[in-house]
């Protein structure tokens, strides 16, 4: 049986994301975010997207500042040691962006519900919480076994998932390092809860190379719809084991996002005014990018 080649460009892969869809972006906090894919969403002027997340960072703030998002469902949006996600904060406080809050564990469990095809995820610990009181999609019910008060939390149900990973082949098989942390574990869970999975990878390798270490292939080809080679595709976030986060780029982003006007200038300089991901890398400079690998 002939296998389907799924290797394509960032532009082609992101063009399949439709306005108004529910999307999930891989990674965790400020680690292993699919930033090349995120930037392409901005370049293609996607609109009215709902972002479903677990614990979000610069990718959510960037999409918010660029006017891509209509709603975000998550437990947190911030830049960790780099401070507040200012675009997100302004939009949430003004009401421009709809926000739906979930506890971090429940935010993850929502994806587990989608993975298992469940209509809801049962939760026992929302009593007295404003999360349940302010979210009509969370439905209280009595446990049929114990009669204890429980809550039915809706599944994440993304229309499309976008991830960044270390390695893949042209057929869409995706491999991670044997040592996994939260970003990798989150990506694997997300890849199993949706029929449309777009993955950018640091490097495309031969199927033979992956077949020599099949235990590293956590996302098999039948789960992916598109795969893209995008070196430093998580920049300025890190890919653990490959390169560190670019602290200078983070601080530049923080400074620029202080006001909408300064952020608009940053967006033009680094995203919308740059033709593609390769041009973005050229702007960053090879010496600077390679130095991030030496820091790991």
CSV table of C-alpha atoms in Angstrom, one decimal:
chain,number,residue,atom,x,y,z
A,1,UNK,CA,0.0,0.0,0.0
A,2,UNK,CA,1.4,3.4,-1.0
A,3,UNK,CA,1.9,5.8,1.8
A,4,UNK,CA,0.8,9.4,1.6
A,5,UNK,CA,3.5,12.1,1.7
A,6,UNK,CA,2.3,14.8,4.1
A,7,UNK,CA,5.4,17.1,3.9
A,8,UNK,CA,4.4,20.6,3.0
A,9,UNK,CA,5.1,24.3,3.6
A,10,UNK,CA,4.0,26.3,6.6
A,11,UNK,CA,1.8,28.4,4.3
A,12,UNK,CA,0.0,25.4,2.9
A,13,UNK,CA,-0.5,23.7,6.3
A,14,UNK,CA,-1.9,26.8,8.0
A,15,UNK,CA,-4.1,27.7,5.0
A,16,UNK,CA,-6.3,24.7,6.1
A,17,UNK,CA,-7.2,26.4,9.4
A,18,UNK,CA,-10.5,28.2,8.8
A,19,UNK,CA,-11.8,31.3,10.5
A,20,UNK,CA,-13.9,30.7,13.5
A,21,UNK,CA,-12.4,27.3,14.3
A,22,UNK,CA,-11.3,25.9,17.7
A,23,UNK,CA,-7.6,25.4,17.8
A,24,UNK,CA,-5.1,24.0,20.3
A,25,UNK,CA,-1.4,24.9,20.3
A,26,UNK,CA,1.2,22.5,21.7
A,27,UNK,CA,3.9,23.0,24.3
A,28,UNK,CA,3.5,24.2,27.9
A,29,UNK,CA,4.0,27.7,29.4
A,30,UNK,CA,7.1,29.1,27.6
A,31,UNK,CA,8.4,25.8,26.4
A,32,UNK,CA,8.2,24.1,22.9
A,33,UNK,CA,5.5,26.3,21.5
A,34,UNK,CA,4.7,26.0,17.7
A,35,UNK,CA,5.8,29.6,17.1
A,36,UNK,CA,6.4,29.3,13.4
A,37,UNK,CA,2.9,28.0,12.9
A,38,UNK,CA,1.6,30.7,15.2
A,39,UNK,CA,3.3,33.4,13.2
A,40,UNK,CA,1.8,32.0,10.0
A,41,UNK,CA,-1.7,32.2,11.5
A,42,UNK,CA,-1.0,35.9,12.0
A,43,UNK,CA,0.5,36.4,8.5
A,44,UNK,CA,-2.6,34.8,6.9
A,45,UNK,CA,-4.9,37.1,9.0
A,46,UNK,CA,-6.9,34.3,10.6
A,47,UNK,CA,-9.8,35.6,12.6
A,48,UNK,CA,-12.4,34.7,15.2
A,49,UNK,CA,-10.4,31.6,16.4
A,50,UNK,CA,-11.0,30.1,19.8
A,51,UNK,CA,-7.8,28.9,21.5
A,52,UNK,CA,-8.2,25.9,23.9
A,53,UNK,CA,-5.2,25.4,26.2
A,54,UNK,CA,-3.8,24.0,29.4
A,55,UNK,CA,-1.3,26.7,30.4
A,56,UNK,CA,-0.6,29.3,27.8
A,57,UNK,CA,2.2,31.8,27.1
A,58,UNK,CA,3.6,34.0,24.4
A,59,UNK,CA,1.8,32.2,21.6
A,60,UNK,CA,-1.6,33.1,23.1
A,61,UNK,CA,-0.5,36.7,23.8
A,62,UNK,CA,0.8,37.1,20.2
A,63,UNK,CA,-2.4,35.8,18.7
A,64,UNK,CA,-4.4,38.1,21.0
A,65,UNK,CA,-2.4,41.2,20.1
A,66,UNK,CA,-2.7,40.4,16.4
A,67,UNK,CA,-6.5,40.2,16.6
A,68,UNK,CA,-6.6,36.5,15.7
A,69,UNK,CA,-8.5,35.3,18.7
A,70,UNK,CA,-12.2,35.6,19.7
A,71,UNK,CA,-12.0,33.5,22.8
A,72,UNK,CA,-9.6,31.6,25.0
A,73,UNK,CA,-10.3,28.7,27.3
A,74,UNK,CA,-7.4,27.9,29.6
A,75,UNK,CA,-6.1,28.1,33.1
A,76,UNK,CA,-3.3,30.7,32.6
A,77,UNK,CA,-1.8,33.1,30.1
A,78,UNK,CA,1.5,34.6,31.1
A,79,UNK,CA,5.2,34.7,30.4
A,80,UNK,CA,6.4,33.1,33.6
A,81,UNK,CA,9.7,34.8,34.7
A,82,UNK,CA,9.3,37.4,31.9
A,83,UNK,CA,6.1,38.7,33.5
A,84,UNK,CA,2.6,39.4,32.4
A,85,UNK,CA,1.0,38.7,29.0
A,86,UNK,CA,0.1,42.3,28.4
A,87,UNK,CA,-1.8,41.9,25.1
A,88,UNK,CA,-4.0,39.2,26.7
A,89,UNK,CA,-4.5,41.3,29.9
A,90,UNK,CA,-5.6,44.3,28.0
A,91,UNK,CA,-8.0,42.4,25.8
A,92,UNK,CA,-9.5,40.4,28.6
A,93,UNK,CA,-10.0,43.4,30.8
A,94,UNK,CA,-11.6,45.4,28.0
A,95,UNK,CA,-13.9,42.6,27.0
A,96,UNK,CA,-12.5,42.4,23.5
A,97,UNK,CA,-11.4,38.8,24.2
A,98,UNK,CA,-13.8,36.3,25.7
A,99,UNK,CA,-12.1,34.3,28.5
A,100,UNK,CA,-13.3,31.0,30.0
A,101,UNK,CA,-11.4,29.8,33.1
A,102,UNK,CA,-10.6,26.3,34.1
A,103,UNK,CA,-8.2,24.9,36.8
A,104,UNK,CA,-5.0,23.7,35.3
A,105,UNK,CA,-5.7,20.0,35.9
A,106,UNK,CA,-9.2,20.2,34.5
A,107,UNK,CA,-7.8,22.1,31.5
A,108,UNK,CA,-5.6,19.1,30.8
A,109,UNK,CA,-8.5,16.6,31.6
A,110,UNK,CA,-10.6,18.3,28.9
A,111,UNK,CA,-8.2,17.1,26.3
A,112,UNK,CA,-8.2,13.6,27.9
A,113,UNK,CA,-12.0,13.6,27.5
A,114,UNK,CA,-11.6,14.4,23.8
A,115,UNK,CA,-8.9,11.7,23.5
A,116,UNK,CA,-11.3,9.1,25.0
A,117,UNK,CA,-14.3,10.4,23.0
A,118,UNK,CA,-16.2,11.2,26.2
A,119,UNK,CA,-19.1,13.7,26.2
A,120,UNK,CA,-17.7,15.2,29.5
A,121,UNK,CA,-15.0,14.8,32.1
A,122,UNK,CA,-16.3,14.1,35.7
A,123,UNK,CA,-14.8,16.3,38.4
A,124,UNK,CA,-15.2,16.2,42.1
A,125,UNK,CA,-13.4,19.3,43.4
A,126,UNK,CA,-15.2,22.4,42.0
A,127,UNK,CA,-17.4,22.9,45.1
A,128,UNK,CA,-17.3,26.5,46.2
A,129,UNK,CA,-15.3,27.5,43.1
A,130,UNK,CA,-16.2,30.5,41.0
A,131,UNK,CA,-15.1,28.5,38.0
A,132,UNK,CA,-18.2,26.4,38.1
A,133,UNK,CA,-20.5,29.2,39.1
A,134,UNK,CA,-19.4,31.4,36.1
A,135,UNK,CA,-19.3,28.7,33.4
A,136,UNK,CA,-22.7,27.4,32.2
A,137,UNK,CA,-21.0,24.7,30.2
A,138,UNK,CA,-20.0,23.0,33.5
A,139,UNK,CA,-23.0,21.0,34.6
A,140,UNK,CA,-23.5,19.7,38.2
A,141,UNK,CA,-24.8,16.2,38.7
A,142,UNK,CA,-25.1,13.6,41.4
A,143,UNK,CA,-22.7,10.6,41.2
A,144,UNK,CA,-24.9,7.5,40.4
A,145,UNK,CA,-22.8,5.4,42.7
A,146,UNK,CA,-22.2,7.6,45.8
A,147,UNK,CA,-24.7,10.4,45.3
A,148,UNK,CA,-21.9,12.8,45.8
A,149,UNK,CA,-22.0,16.2,44.1
A,150,UNK,CA,-19.9,16.2,40.9
A,151,UNK,CA,-19.5,18.4,37.9
A,152,UNK,CA,-19.5,17.5,34.2
A,153,UNK,CA,-16.8,19.5,32.4
A,154,UNK,CA,-17.0,19.8,28.6
A,155,UNK,CA,-14.3,18.2,26.5
A,156,UNK,CA,-11.8,20.4,24.7
A,157,UNK,CA,-12.9,19.3,21.2
A,158,UNK,CA,-10.4,21.3,19.1
A,159,UNK,CA,-11.0,21.4,15.3
A,160,UNK,CA,-7.3,21.4,14.7
A,161,UNK,CA,-4.1,20.9,16.7
A,162,UNK,CA,-0.8,22.6,15.9
A,163,UNK,CA,2.4,21.2,17.4
A,164,UNK,CA,6.2,21.6,17.2
A,165,UNK,CA,8.5,18.6,17.7
A,166,UNK,CA,12.1,17.5,17.3
A,167,UNK,CA,11.9,15.0,14.4
A,168,UNK,CA,9.6,13.7,11.8
A,169,UNK,CA,9.5,12.0,8.4
A,170,UNK,CA,7.8,13.0,5.2
A,171,UNK,CA,4.8,10.7,5.9
A,172,UNK,CA,4.0,12.5,9.2
A,173,UNK,CA,5.5,10.2,11.8
A,174,UNK,CA,6.7,12.4,14.6
A,175,UNK,CA,9.4,11.5,17.2
A,176,UNK,CA,10.3,12.9,20.6
A,177,UNK,CA,13.3,12.4,22.8
A,178,UNK,CA,13.1,9.5,25.2
A,179,UNK,CA,13.1,11.8,28.2
A,180,UNK,CA,9.8,13.6,28.2
A,181,UNK,CA,8.6,16.5,30.3
A,182,UNK,CA,5.3,18.4,30.4
A,183,UNK,CA,5.6,20.0,26.9
A,184,UNK,CA,6.1,16.7,25.2
A,185,UNK,CA,3.5,14.9,27.3
A,186,UNK,CA,1.0,17.7,26.5
A,187,UNK,CA,1.7,17.4,22.8
A,188,UNK,CA,1.2,13.7,22.8
A,189,UNK,CA,-2.2,14.1,24.5
A,190,UNK,CA,-3.3,16.9,22.2
A,191,UNK,CA,-2.3,14.8,19.1
A,192,UNK,CA,-4.8,12.1,20.2
A,193,UNK,CA,-7.8,14.3,20.7
A,194,UNK,CA,-8.4,15.6,17.2
A,195,UNK,CA,-8.6,14.4,13.6
A,196,UNK,CA,-6.6,17.3,12.2
A,197,UNK,CA,-3.0,17.6,13.5
A,198,UNK,CA,-0.4,19.9,11.9
A,199,UNK,CA,3.1,19.4,13.1
A,200,UNK,CA,6.3,21.4,12.5
A,201,UNK,CA,9.6,19.8,13.3
A,202,UNK,CA,13.1,20.8,13.7
A,203,UNK,CA,14.3,18.3,11.1
A,204,UNK,CA,12.8,15.9,8.6
A,205,UNK,CA,14.6,12.6,8.6
A,206,UNK,CA,14.2,9.4,6.6
A,207,UNK,CA,11.6,6.8,7.6
A,208,UNK,CA,14.5,4.4,7.9
A,209,UNK,CA,16.1,6.6,10.6
A,210,UNK,CA,12.9,6.6,12.6
A,211,UNK,CA,12.3,2.9,12.1
A,212,UNK,CA,15.6,2.2,13.9
A,213,UNK,CA,14.2,3.8,17.1
A,214,UNK,CA,10.4,3.1,16.7
A,215,UNK,CA,9.8,3.7,20.5
A,216,UNK,CA,10.5,7.4,20.0
A,217,UNK,CA,7.6,7.8,17.5
A,218,UNK,CA,4.8,9.1,19.7
A,219,UNK,CA,2.7,10.5,16.9
A,220,UNK,CA,2.2,8.0,14.1
A,221,UNK,CA,1.6,9.1,10.5
A,222,UNK,CA,-2.1,8.3,10.5
A,223,UNK,CA,-2.7,11.0,13.2
A,224,UNK,CA,-1.1,13.8,11.2
A,225,UNK,CA,-2.6,15.7,8.3
A,226,UNK,CA,0.5,18.0,7.6
A,227,UNK,CA,4.1,18.0,8.6
A,228,UNK,CA,6.5,20.9,8.0
A,229,UNK,CA,10.3,21.3,8.4
A,230,UNK,CA,10.8,24.4,10.5
A,231,UNK,CA,14.2,24.7,12.2
A,232,UNK,CA,13.9,26.8,15.3
A,233,UNK,CA,10.2,26.5,14.9
A,234,UNK,CA,9.6,27.1,18.6
A,235,UNK,CA,11.7,30.3,18.8
A,236,UNK,CA,11.8,32.3,21.1
A,237,UNK,CA,10.6,29.5,23.3
A,238,UNK,CA,12.9,26.5,23.9
A,239,UNK,CA,12.9,22.9,22.7
A,240,UNK,CA,14.3,21.0,25.7
A,241,UNK,CA,17.4,19.0,24.7
A,242,UNK,CA,17.9,21.1,21.5
A,243,UNK,CA,18.0,24.8,22.3
A,244,UNK,CA,17.2,27.2,25.1
A,245,UNK,CA,14.7,30.0,25.1
A,246,UNK,CA,15.9,33.3,23.6
A,247,UNK,CA,15.8,35.6,26.6
A,248,UNK,CA,16.8,38.7,24.6
A,249,UNK,CA,13.9,38.1,22.2
A,250,UNK,CA,11.5,37.5,25.2
A,251,UNK,CA,12.5,40.8,26.8
A,252,UNK,CA,12.2,42.6,23.5
A,253,UNK,CA,8.7,41.2,23.2
A,254,UNK,CA,7.8,42.2,26.7
A,255,UNK,CA,9.0,45.8,26.1
A,256,UNK,CA,7.1,46.0,22.8
A,257,UNK,CA,3.9,44.7,24.3
A,258,UNK,CA,3.7,47.4,26.9
A,259,UNK,CA,1.4,49.4,24.6
A,260,UNK,CA,-0.7,48.6,21.5
A,261,UNK,CA,1.2,51.1,19.4
A,262,UNK,CA,4.6,49.6,20.3
A,263,UNK,CA,3.3,46.1,19.8
A,264,UNK,CA,2.0,47.0,16.3
A,265,UNK,CA,5.5,48.2,15.4
A,266,UNK,CA,7.0,44.9,16.7
A,267,UNK,CA,4.4,42.9,14.8
A,268,UNK,CA,5.3,44.6,11.6
A,269,UNK,CA,9.0,44.2,12.1
A,270,UNK,CA,9.1,40.6,13.1
A,271,UNK,CA,5.9,38.9,11.8
A,272,UNK,CA,3.6,40.6,9.3
A,273,UNK,CA,6.5,42.5,7.6
A,274,UNK,CA,8.5,39.3,7.2
A,275,UNK,CA,7.8,37.1,4.3
A,276,UNK,CA,8.1,33.7,6.0
A,277,UNK,CA,9.8,31.7,8.8
A,278,UNK,CA,13.1,31.6,6.9
A,279,UNK,CA,13.1,35.4,6.7
A,280,UNK,CA,12.4,35.5,10.4
A,281,UNK,CA,15.4,33.3,11.1
A,282,UNK,CA,17.6,35.4,8.8
A,283,UNK,CA,16.5,38.5,10.8
A,284,UNK,CA,17.4,36.8,14.1
A,285,UNK,CA,20.8,35.8,12.8
A,286,UNK,CA,22.6,32.4,12.6
A,287,UNK,CA,25.1,33.2,15.3
A,288,UNK,CA,22.5,34.2,17.8
A,289,UNK,CA,20.3,31.1,17.1
A,290,UNK,CA,23.2,28.7,17.2
A,291,UNK,CA,24.3,30.1,20.5
A,292,UNK,CA,21.0,29.0,22.0
A,293,UNK,CA,22.0,25.4,21.2
A,294,UNK,CA,25.2,25.7,23.1
A,295,UNK,CA,23.3,26.9,26.2
A,296,UNK,CA,21.4,23.6,26.6
